[in-house]
Coordinates of C-alpha atoms in Angstrom, one line a residue:
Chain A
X275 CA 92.7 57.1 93.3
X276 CA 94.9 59.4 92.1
X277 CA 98.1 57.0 92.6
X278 CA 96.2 54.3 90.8
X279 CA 95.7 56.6 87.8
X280 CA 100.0 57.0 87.9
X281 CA 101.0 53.7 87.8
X282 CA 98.2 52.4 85.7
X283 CA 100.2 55.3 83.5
X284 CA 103.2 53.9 85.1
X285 CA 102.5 50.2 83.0
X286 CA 101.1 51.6 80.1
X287 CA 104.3 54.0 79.1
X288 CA 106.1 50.5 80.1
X289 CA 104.4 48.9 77.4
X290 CA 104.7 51.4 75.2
X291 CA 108.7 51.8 75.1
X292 CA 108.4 47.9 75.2
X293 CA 106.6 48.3 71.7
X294 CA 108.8 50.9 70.9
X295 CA 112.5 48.9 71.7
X296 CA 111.2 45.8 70.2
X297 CA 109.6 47.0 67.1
X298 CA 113.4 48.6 66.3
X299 CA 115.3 45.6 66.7
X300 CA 112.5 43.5 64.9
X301 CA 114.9 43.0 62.3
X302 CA 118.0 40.8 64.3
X303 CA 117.2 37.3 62.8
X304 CA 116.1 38.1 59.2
X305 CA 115.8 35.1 57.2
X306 CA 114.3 34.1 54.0
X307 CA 111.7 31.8 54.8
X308 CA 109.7 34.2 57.3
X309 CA 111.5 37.2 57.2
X310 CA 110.4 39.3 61.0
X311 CA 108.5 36.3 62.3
X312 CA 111.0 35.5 64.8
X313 CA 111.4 39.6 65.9
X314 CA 107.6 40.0 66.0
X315 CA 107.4 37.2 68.6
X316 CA 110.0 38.6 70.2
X317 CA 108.1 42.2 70.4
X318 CA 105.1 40.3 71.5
X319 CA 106.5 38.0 73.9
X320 CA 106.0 40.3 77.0
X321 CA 102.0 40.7 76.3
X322 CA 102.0 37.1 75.7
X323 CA 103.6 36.4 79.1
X324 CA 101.5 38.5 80.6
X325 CA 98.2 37.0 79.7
X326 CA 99.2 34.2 80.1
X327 CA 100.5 34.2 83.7
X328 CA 99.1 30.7 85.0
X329 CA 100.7 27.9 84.7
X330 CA 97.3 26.0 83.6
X331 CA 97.2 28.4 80.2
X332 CA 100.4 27.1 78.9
X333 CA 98.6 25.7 76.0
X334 CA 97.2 28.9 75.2
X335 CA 100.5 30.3 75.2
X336 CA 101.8 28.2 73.0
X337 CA 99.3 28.6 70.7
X338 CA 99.5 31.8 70.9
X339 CA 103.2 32.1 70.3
X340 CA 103.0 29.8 67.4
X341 CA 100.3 32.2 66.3
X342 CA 103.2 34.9 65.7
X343 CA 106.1 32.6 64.0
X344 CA 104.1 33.0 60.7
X345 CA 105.6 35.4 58.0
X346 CA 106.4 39.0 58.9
X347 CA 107.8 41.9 57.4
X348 CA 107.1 45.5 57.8
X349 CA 109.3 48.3 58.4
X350 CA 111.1 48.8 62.3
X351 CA 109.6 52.1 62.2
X352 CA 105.8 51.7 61.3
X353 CA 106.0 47.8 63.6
X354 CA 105.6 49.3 66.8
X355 CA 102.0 50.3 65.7
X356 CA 101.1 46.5 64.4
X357 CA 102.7 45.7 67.4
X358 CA 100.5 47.5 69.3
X359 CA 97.4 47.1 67.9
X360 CA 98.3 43.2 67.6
X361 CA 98.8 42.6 71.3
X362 CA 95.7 45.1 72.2
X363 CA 93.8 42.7 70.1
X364 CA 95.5 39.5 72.4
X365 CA 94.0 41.2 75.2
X366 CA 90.8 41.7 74.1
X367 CA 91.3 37.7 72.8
X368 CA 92.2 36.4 76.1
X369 CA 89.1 38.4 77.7
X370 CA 86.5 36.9 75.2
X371 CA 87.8 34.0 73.7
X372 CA 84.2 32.8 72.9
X373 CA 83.2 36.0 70.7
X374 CA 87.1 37.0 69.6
X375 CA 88.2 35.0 66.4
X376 CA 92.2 34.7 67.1
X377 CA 92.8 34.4 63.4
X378 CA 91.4 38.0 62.6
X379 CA 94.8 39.0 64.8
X380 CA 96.7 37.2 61.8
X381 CA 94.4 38.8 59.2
X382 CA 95.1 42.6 60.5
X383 CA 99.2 41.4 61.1
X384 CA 99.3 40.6 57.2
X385 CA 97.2 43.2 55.9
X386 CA 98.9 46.1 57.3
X387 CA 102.0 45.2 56.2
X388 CA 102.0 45.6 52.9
X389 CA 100.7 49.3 53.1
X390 CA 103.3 50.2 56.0
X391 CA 106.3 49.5 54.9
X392 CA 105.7 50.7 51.4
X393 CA 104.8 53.9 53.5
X394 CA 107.5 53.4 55.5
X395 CA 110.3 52.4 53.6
X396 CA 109.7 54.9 51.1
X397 CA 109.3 57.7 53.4
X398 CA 112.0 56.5 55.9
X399 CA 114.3 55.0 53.2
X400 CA 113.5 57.4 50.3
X401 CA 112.8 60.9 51.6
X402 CA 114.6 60.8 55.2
X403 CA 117.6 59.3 53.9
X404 CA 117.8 61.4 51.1
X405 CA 117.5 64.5 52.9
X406 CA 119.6 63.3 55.6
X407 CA 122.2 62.4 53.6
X408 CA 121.9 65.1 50.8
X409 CA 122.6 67.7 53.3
X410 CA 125.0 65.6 55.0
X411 CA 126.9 65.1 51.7
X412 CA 127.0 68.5 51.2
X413 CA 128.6 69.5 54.7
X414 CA 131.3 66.7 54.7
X415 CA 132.5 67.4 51.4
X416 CA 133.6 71.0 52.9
X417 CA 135.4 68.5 55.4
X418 CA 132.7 69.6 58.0
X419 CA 131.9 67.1 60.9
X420 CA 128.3 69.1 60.7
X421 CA 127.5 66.6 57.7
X422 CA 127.1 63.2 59.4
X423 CA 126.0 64.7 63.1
X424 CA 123.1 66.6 60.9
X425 CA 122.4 63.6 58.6
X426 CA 122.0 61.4 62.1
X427 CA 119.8 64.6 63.5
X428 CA 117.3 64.3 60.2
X429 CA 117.1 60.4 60.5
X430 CA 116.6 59.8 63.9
X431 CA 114.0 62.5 64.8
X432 CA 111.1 61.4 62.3
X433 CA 111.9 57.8 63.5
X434 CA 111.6 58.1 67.0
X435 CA 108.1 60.2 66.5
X436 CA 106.8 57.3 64.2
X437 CA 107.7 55.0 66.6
X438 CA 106.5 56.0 69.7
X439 CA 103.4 57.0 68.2
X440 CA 102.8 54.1 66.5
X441 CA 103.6 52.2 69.4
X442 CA 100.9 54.5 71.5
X443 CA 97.8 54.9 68.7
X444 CA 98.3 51.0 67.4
X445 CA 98.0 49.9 71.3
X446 CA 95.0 52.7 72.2
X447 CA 93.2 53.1 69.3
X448 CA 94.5 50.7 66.0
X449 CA 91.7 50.5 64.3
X450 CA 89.6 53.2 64.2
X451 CA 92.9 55.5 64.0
X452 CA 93.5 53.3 60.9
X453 CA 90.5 53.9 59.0
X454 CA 90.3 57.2 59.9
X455 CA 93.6 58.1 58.4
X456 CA 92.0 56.1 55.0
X457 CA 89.1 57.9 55.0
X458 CA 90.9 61.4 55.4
X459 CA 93.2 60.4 52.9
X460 CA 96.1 61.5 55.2
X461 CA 98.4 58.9 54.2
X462 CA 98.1 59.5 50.2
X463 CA 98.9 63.1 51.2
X464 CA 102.0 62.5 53.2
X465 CA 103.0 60.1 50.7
X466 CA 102.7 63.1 48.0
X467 CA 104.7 65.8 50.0
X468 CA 107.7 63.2 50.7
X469 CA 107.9 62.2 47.2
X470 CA 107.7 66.0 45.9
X471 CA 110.1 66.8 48.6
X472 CA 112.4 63.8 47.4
X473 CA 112.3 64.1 44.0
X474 CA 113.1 68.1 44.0
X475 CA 116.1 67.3 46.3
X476 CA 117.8 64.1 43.8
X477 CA 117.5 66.6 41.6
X478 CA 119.3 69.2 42.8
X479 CA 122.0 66.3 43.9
X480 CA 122.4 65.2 40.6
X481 CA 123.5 68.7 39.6
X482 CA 125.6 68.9 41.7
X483 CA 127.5 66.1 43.2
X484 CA 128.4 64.5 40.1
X485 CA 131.0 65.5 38.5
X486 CA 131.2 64.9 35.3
X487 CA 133.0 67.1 32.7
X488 CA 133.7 66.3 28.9
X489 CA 137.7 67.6 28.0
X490 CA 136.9 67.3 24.6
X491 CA 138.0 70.3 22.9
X492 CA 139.3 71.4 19.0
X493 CA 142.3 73.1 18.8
X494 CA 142.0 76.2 21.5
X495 CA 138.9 78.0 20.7
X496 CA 136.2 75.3 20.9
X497 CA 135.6 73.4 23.8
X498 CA 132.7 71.2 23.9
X499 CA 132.2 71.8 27.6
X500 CA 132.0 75.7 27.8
X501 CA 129.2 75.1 24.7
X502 CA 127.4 72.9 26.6
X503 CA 127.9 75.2 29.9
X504 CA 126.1 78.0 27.9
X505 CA 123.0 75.4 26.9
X506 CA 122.2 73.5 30.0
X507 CA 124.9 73.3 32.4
X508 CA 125.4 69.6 34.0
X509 CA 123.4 68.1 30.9
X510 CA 126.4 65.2 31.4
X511 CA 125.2 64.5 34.7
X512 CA 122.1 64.5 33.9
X513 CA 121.8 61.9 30.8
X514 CA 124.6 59.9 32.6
X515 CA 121.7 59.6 35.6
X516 CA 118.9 58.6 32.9
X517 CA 121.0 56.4 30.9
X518 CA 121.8 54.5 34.5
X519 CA 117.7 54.7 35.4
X520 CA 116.7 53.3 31.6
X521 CA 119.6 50.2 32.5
X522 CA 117.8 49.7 35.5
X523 CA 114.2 49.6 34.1
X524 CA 115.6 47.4 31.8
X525 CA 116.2 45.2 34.2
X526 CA 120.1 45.3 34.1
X527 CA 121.9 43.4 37.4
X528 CA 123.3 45.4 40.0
X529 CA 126.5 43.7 39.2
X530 CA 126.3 44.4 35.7
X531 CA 125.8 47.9 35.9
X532 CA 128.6 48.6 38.9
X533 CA 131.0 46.7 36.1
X534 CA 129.6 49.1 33.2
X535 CA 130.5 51.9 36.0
X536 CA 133.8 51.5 36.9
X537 CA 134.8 49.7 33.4
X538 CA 132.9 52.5 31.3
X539 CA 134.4 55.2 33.6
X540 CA 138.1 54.4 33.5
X541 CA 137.5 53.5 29.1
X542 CA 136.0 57.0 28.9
X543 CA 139.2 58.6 31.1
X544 CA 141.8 56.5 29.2
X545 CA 139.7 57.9 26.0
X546 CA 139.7 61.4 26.7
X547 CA 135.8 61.6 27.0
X548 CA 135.0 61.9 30.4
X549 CA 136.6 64.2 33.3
X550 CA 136.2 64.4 36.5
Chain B
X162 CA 148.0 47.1 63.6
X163 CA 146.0 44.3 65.7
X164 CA 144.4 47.5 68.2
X165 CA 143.0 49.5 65.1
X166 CA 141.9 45.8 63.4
X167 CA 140.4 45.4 67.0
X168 CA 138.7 48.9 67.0
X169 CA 137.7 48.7 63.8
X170 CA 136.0 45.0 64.0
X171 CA 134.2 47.2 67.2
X172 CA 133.1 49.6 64.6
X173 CA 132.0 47.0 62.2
X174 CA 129.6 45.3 65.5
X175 CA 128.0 49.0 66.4
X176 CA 127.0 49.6 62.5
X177 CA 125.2 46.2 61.9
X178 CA 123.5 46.6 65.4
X179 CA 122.3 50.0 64.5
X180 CA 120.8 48.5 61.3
X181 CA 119.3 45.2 62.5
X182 CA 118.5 46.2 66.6
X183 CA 118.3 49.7 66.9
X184 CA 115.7 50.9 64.4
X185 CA 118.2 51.1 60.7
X186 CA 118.9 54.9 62.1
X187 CA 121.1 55.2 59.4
X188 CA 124.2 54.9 61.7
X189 CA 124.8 52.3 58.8
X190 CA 125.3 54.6 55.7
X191 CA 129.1 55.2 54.7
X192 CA 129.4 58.8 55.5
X193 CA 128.5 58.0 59.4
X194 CA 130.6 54.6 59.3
X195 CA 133.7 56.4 57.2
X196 CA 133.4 59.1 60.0
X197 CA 133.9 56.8 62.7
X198 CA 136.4 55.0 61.3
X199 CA 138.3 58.4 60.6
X200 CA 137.5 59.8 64.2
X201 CA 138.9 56.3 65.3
X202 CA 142.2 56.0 62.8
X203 CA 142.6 60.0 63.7
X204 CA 142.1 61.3 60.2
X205 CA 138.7 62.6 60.4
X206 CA 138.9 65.0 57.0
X207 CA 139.9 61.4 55.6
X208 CA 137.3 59.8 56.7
X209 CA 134.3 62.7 55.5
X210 CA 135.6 62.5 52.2
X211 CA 135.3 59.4 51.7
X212 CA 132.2 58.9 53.4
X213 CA 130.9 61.2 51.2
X214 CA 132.0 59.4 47.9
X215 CA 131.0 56.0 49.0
X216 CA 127.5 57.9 50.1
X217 CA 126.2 59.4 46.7
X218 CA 126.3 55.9 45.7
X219 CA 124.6 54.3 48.8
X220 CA 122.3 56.6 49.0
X221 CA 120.1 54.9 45.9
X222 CA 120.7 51.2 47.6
X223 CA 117.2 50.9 49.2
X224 CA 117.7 47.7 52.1
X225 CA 113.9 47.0 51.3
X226 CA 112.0 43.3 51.8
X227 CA 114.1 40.3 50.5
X228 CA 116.0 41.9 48.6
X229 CA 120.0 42.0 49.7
X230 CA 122.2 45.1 48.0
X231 CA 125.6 45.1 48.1
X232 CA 126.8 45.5 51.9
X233 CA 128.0 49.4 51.8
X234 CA 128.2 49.2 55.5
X235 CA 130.9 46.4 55.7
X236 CA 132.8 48.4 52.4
X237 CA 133.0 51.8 53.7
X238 CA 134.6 50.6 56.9
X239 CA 137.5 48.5 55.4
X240 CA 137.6 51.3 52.3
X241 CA 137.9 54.2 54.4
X242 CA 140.4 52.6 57.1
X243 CA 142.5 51.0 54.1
X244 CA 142.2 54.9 52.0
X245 CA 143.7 56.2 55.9
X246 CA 146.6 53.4 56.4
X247 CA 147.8 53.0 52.8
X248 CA 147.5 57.0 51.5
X249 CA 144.6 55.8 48.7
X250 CA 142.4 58.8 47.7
X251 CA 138.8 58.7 48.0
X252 CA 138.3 57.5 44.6
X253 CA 140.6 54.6 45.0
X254 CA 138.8 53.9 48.0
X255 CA 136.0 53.8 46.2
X256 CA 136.9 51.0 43.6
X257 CA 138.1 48.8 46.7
X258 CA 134.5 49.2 48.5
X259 CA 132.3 47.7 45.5
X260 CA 134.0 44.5 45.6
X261 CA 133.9 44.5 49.6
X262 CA 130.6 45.3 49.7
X263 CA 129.3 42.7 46.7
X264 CA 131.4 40.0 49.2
X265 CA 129.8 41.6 52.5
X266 CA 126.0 40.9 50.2
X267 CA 126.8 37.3 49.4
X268 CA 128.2 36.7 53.5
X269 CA 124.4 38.9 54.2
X270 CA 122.7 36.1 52.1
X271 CA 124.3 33.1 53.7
X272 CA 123.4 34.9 57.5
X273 CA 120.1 35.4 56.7
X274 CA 119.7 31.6 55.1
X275 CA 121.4 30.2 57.8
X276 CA 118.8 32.1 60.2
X277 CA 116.0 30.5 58.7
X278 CA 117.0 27.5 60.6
X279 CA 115.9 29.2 63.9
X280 CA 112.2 29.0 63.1
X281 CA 112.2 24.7 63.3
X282 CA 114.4 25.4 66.3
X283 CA 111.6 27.9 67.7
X284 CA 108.9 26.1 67.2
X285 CA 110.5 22.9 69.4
X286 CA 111.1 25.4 72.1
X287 CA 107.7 26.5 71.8
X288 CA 106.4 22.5 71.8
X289 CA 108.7 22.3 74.9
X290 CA 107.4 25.3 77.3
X291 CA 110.6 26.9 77.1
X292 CA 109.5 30.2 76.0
X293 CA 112.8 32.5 77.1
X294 CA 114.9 30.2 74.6
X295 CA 112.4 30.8 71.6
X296 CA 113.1 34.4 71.7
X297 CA 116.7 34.7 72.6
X298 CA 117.0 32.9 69.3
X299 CA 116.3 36.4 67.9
X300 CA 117.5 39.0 70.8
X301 CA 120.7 36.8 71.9
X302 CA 121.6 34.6 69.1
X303 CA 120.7 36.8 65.7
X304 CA 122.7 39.7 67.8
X305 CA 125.7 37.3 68.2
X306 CA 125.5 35.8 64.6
X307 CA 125.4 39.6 63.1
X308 CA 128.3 41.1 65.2
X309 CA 130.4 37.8 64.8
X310 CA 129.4 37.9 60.4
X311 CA 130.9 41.9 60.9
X312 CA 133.7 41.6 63.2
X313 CA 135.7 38.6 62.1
X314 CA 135.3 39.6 58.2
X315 CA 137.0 43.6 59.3
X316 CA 139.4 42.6 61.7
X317 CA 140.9 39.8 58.8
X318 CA 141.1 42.1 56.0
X319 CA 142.5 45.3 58.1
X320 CA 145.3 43.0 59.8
X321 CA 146.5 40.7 56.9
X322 CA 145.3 43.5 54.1
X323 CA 147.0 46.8 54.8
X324 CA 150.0 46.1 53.9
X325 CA 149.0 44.6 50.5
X326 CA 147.0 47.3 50.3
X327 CA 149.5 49.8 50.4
X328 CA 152.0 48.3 47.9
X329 CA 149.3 48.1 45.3
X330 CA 148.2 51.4 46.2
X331 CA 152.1 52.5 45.0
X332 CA 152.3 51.1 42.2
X333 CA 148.8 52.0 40.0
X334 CA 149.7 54.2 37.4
X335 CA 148.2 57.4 37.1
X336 CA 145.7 56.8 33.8
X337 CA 144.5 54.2 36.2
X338 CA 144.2 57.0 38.9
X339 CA 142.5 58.9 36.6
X340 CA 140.2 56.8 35.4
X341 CA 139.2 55.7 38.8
X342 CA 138.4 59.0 39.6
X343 CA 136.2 59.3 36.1
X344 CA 134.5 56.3 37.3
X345 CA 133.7 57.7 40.8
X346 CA 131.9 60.5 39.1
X347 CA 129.8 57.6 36.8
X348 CA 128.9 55.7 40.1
X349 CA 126.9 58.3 41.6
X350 CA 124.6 58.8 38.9
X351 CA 123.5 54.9 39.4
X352 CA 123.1 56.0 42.9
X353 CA 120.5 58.9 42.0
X354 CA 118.8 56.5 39.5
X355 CA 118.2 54.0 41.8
X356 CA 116.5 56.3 44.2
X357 CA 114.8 57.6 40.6
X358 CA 113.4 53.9 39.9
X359 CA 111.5 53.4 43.1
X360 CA 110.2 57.1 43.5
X361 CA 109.3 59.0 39.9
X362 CA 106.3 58.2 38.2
X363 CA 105.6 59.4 34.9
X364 CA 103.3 62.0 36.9
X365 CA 106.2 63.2 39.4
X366 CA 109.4 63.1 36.9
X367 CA 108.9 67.2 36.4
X368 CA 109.3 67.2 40.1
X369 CA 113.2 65.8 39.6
X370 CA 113.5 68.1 36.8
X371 CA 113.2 71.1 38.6
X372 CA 115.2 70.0 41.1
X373 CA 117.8 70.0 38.7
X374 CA 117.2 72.7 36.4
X375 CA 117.1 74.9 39.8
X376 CA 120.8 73.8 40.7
X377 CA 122.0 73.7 37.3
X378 CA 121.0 77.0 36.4
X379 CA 121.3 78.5 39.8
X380 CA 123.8 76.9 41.7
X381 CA 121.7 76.8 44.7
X382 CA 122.6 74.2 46.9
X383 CA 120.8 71.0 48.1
X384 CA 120.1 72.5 51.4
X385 CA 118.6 75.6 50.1
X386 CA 116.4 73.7 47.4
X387 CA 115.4 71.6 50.5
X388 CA 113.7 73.7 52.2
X389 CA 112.1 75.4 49.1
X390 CA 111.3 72.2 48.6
X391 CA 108.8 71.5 51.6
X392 CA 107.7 74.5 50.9
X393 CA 106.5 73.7 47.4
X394 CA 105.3 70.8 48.4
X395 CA 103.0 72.0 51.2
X396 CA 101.7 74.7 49.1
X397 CA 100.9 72.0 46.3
X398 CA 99.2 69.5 49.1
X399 CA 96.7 72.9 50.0
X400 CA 96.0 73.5 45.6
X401 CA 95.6 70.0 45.9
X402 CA 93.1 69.5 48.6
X403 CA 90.9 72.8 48.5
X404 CA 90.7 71.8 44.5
X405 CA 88.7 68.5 45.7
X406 CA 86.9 70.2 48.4
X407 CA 85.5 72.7 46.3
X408 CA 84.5 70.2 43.8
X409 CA 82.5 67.8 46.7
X410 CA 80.9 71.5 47.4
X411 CA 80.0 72.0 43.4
X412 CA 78.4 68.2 43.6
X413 CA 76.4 69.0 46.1
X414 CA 75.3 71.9 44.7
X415 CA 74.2 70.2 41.6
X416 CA 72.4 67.5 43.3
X417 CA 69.8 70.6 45.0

């Protein structure tokens, strides 16, 4: 008994990290007209194959590998838990296939991936990066190696957690860990303590990795700079970072706006406006 | 100059593979890529600083859905290996990523179009039985596509481009230096207000403010405010939560 309990754990931690690899690679064939299709297959292959074993189900299998071409996009992170959930719900398919409607597998793909990867790009993406990085920044500009090892540290740990649990609760428990999470509002909360914790840190990055000093000065007693110094200290910075964020509501192209950058920047130098 | 093209090109395969096969862990971002490159051209303080200028800008560029920013990844390396051979500072390096990366976007965009000819191609394996080939098109062929669209593009512009480099790197004159430098300092803030556009809301902009106001006033530094940060944060989440649960206790109250 007791060594069928290990390897049945044996083959579901094999599934799991199978979840887990796949669901971080799920972005190697990106492409316009369906996105992750092609690395969601590839994450689901192995629980295809495995239903499917006999060589009389091959329509099955195709079907069901046609099933998971369709659109996909989520975040690598937060997959492993569709990717879980999805091929529990191939199981339970292939066991009932009289009371199991295969398209409800579709219907659960696309709507959980709107709401994970806005989760997870904007905690992975907004928050992790920009603690990561901030911090990172911060070291390597004191030319210590500490800044990208730490930044690495901060990005990898949060995804390897999110992963691997994703990969565990989608497979175990999907749905009912889903709605649970609704109902306890546990994602609204997370999403409120990353986007405090992100905010508070882009702002203390704005005061003070950029920059920006005015030379302007009259004769030698005034200079603009040490007046504004006494008002608000980095208020350049600051309205140089709103002016960019009103361009970009407005709707200004990345291109555009680099070109204002580097144009506007060297103008202003040449100018005697700007200092850096 | 062919081995550090060579190395380089290497450098160039492990960054896009950590971005499209090995979860996006952020080995990706300039400062990480810029430190390799340095650790590999031996001028690692090189390689930091520049990793850290091309990173405040980076950091805003959000690789999110269909949309395709300018490749920092593929501008970083060449920037920071060319700002090591040729002598350029980090700012100069700086102005020769942008255009890099806005070419690396536009070679991202014709990858990822031509990729969308795999799904006809997986769906007549699929028709066929042949199951393995329908999904090497991603793990064998998308890995090989990617590494080949990195390596090649690195290992032309480091062997045929340092040497160019350099002589223009002589010969800009130093308002141009200077203003170079200027707009390194502007770049950043597009950075921040990027990041800004997909996370404030009217109802958490005071949250940025304080941020700054903290570190203007202060001078505390972004790792302190970050963990005062979590901190406020968690506290808030608690105000937050007890506030509700008190008020589900006052409605049932009113309901006896």
């Amino acid at each position: 008994m007791d060594t069928e309990i290990k390897s049945d754990k044996k083959k579901l931690n094999k599934k799991y990290w199978q979840f887990f690899w796949r669901s971080w690679a799920i972005q190697g064939s990106w492409n316009y007209e369906r996105q992750m299709n092609l690395g969601f297959l590839y994450g689901i292959a192995p629980t295809l194959d495995r239903i499917y074993k006999d060589p009389k189900d091959i329509d099955k299998k195709k079907e069901a590998y046609k099933r998971h071409l369709s659109f996909y996009n989520c975040t690598p992170q937060t997959s492993a838990f569709v990717l879980g959930l999805s091929s529990s719900m191939e199981e339970q398919y292939a066991k009932d296939p009289d009371n199991f409607d295969p398209e409800s597998i579709s219907a659960v793909k696309s709507s959980l991936m709107g709401p994970l990867s806005g989760i997870g790009d904007s905690f992975f993406q907004g928050t992790i990066k920009v603690l990561a990085f901030g911090l990172g920044i911060n070291f390597a500009r004191q030319g210590n190696i500490l800044g990208p090892v730490l930044a690495l540290l901060i990005s990898f740990i949060p995804a390897y957690l999110v992963t691997w649990y994703g990969a565990k609760w989608g497979y175990t428990a999907g749905n009912q860990f889903l709605s649970k999470l609704n109902s306890e509002g546990a994602m609204d909360r997370v999403m409120y303590i990353a986007g405090i914790v992100g905010l508070i840190v882009i702002g203390s990055m704005v005061a003070s990795m950029i920059t920006l000093t005015t030379p302007i000065h009259m004769g030698g007693t005034f200079k603009l700079q040490s007046t504004l110094d006494d008002i608000l200290p980095k208020l350049i910075p600051v309205i140089m970072t709103m002016f960019m964020y009103w361009l970009i509501e407005k709707k200004v192209k990345t291109g555009w706006i680099l070109a204002i950058c580097i144009v506007g920047g060297i103008l202003a130098s040449v100018l005697g406006i700007l200092k850096a | 100059m062919f081995w550090q093209a060579l190395i380089l090109g290497i450098i160039g395969i492990i960054v896009i593979l950590d971005s499209r096969f090995f979860g996006r862990l952020n080995v990706e971002q300039p400062l990480i890529a810029s430190t390799l490159v340095g650790l590999a051209l031996g001028d690692v303080t090189k390689g930091l600083m520049v990793g850290a200028t091309l990173e405040l800008i980076s950091l805003g560029l959000v690789n999110v859905g269909a949309a395709a920013p300018p490749d920092m990844a593929m501008g970083s390396i060449i920037a920071s290996a060319f700002s090591i051979l040729s002598g350029a500072s980090p700012e100069t390096a700086l102005t020769i990523a942008i255009p890099i990366a806005v070419l690396g976007q536009l070679l991202g965009i014709v990858i990822r179009m031509g990729m969308s000819s795999f799904n006809v191609m997986a769906e007549k394996f699929i028709d066929e039985g042949k199951f393995k080939k329908a999904t090497n098109l991603h793990i064998i062929w998308g890995m090989v596509l990617y590494a080949l669209g990195y390596f090649i593009p690195i290992f032309v512009a480091i062997y045929f481009g340092t040497n160019l480099v350099k002589q223009v790197v002589n010969v800009i004159p130093t308002w141009l230096t200077n203003g170079l430098t200027v707009a390194s300092a502007v770049l950043p803030a597009y950075g921040f207000a990027l990041l800004l556009s997909t996370m404030m809301t009217k109802k958490m902009a005071p949250f940025f403010f304080i941020g700054f106001l903290i570190t203007a006033y202060g001078g505390i530094s972004v790792t302190g405010i970050a963990f005062f940060a979590v901190l406020a944060a968690i506290i808030l989440d608690q105000i937050n939560n007890n506030g509700k649960e008190q008020k589900q206790d006052d409605d049932s109250l009113d309901s006896l």
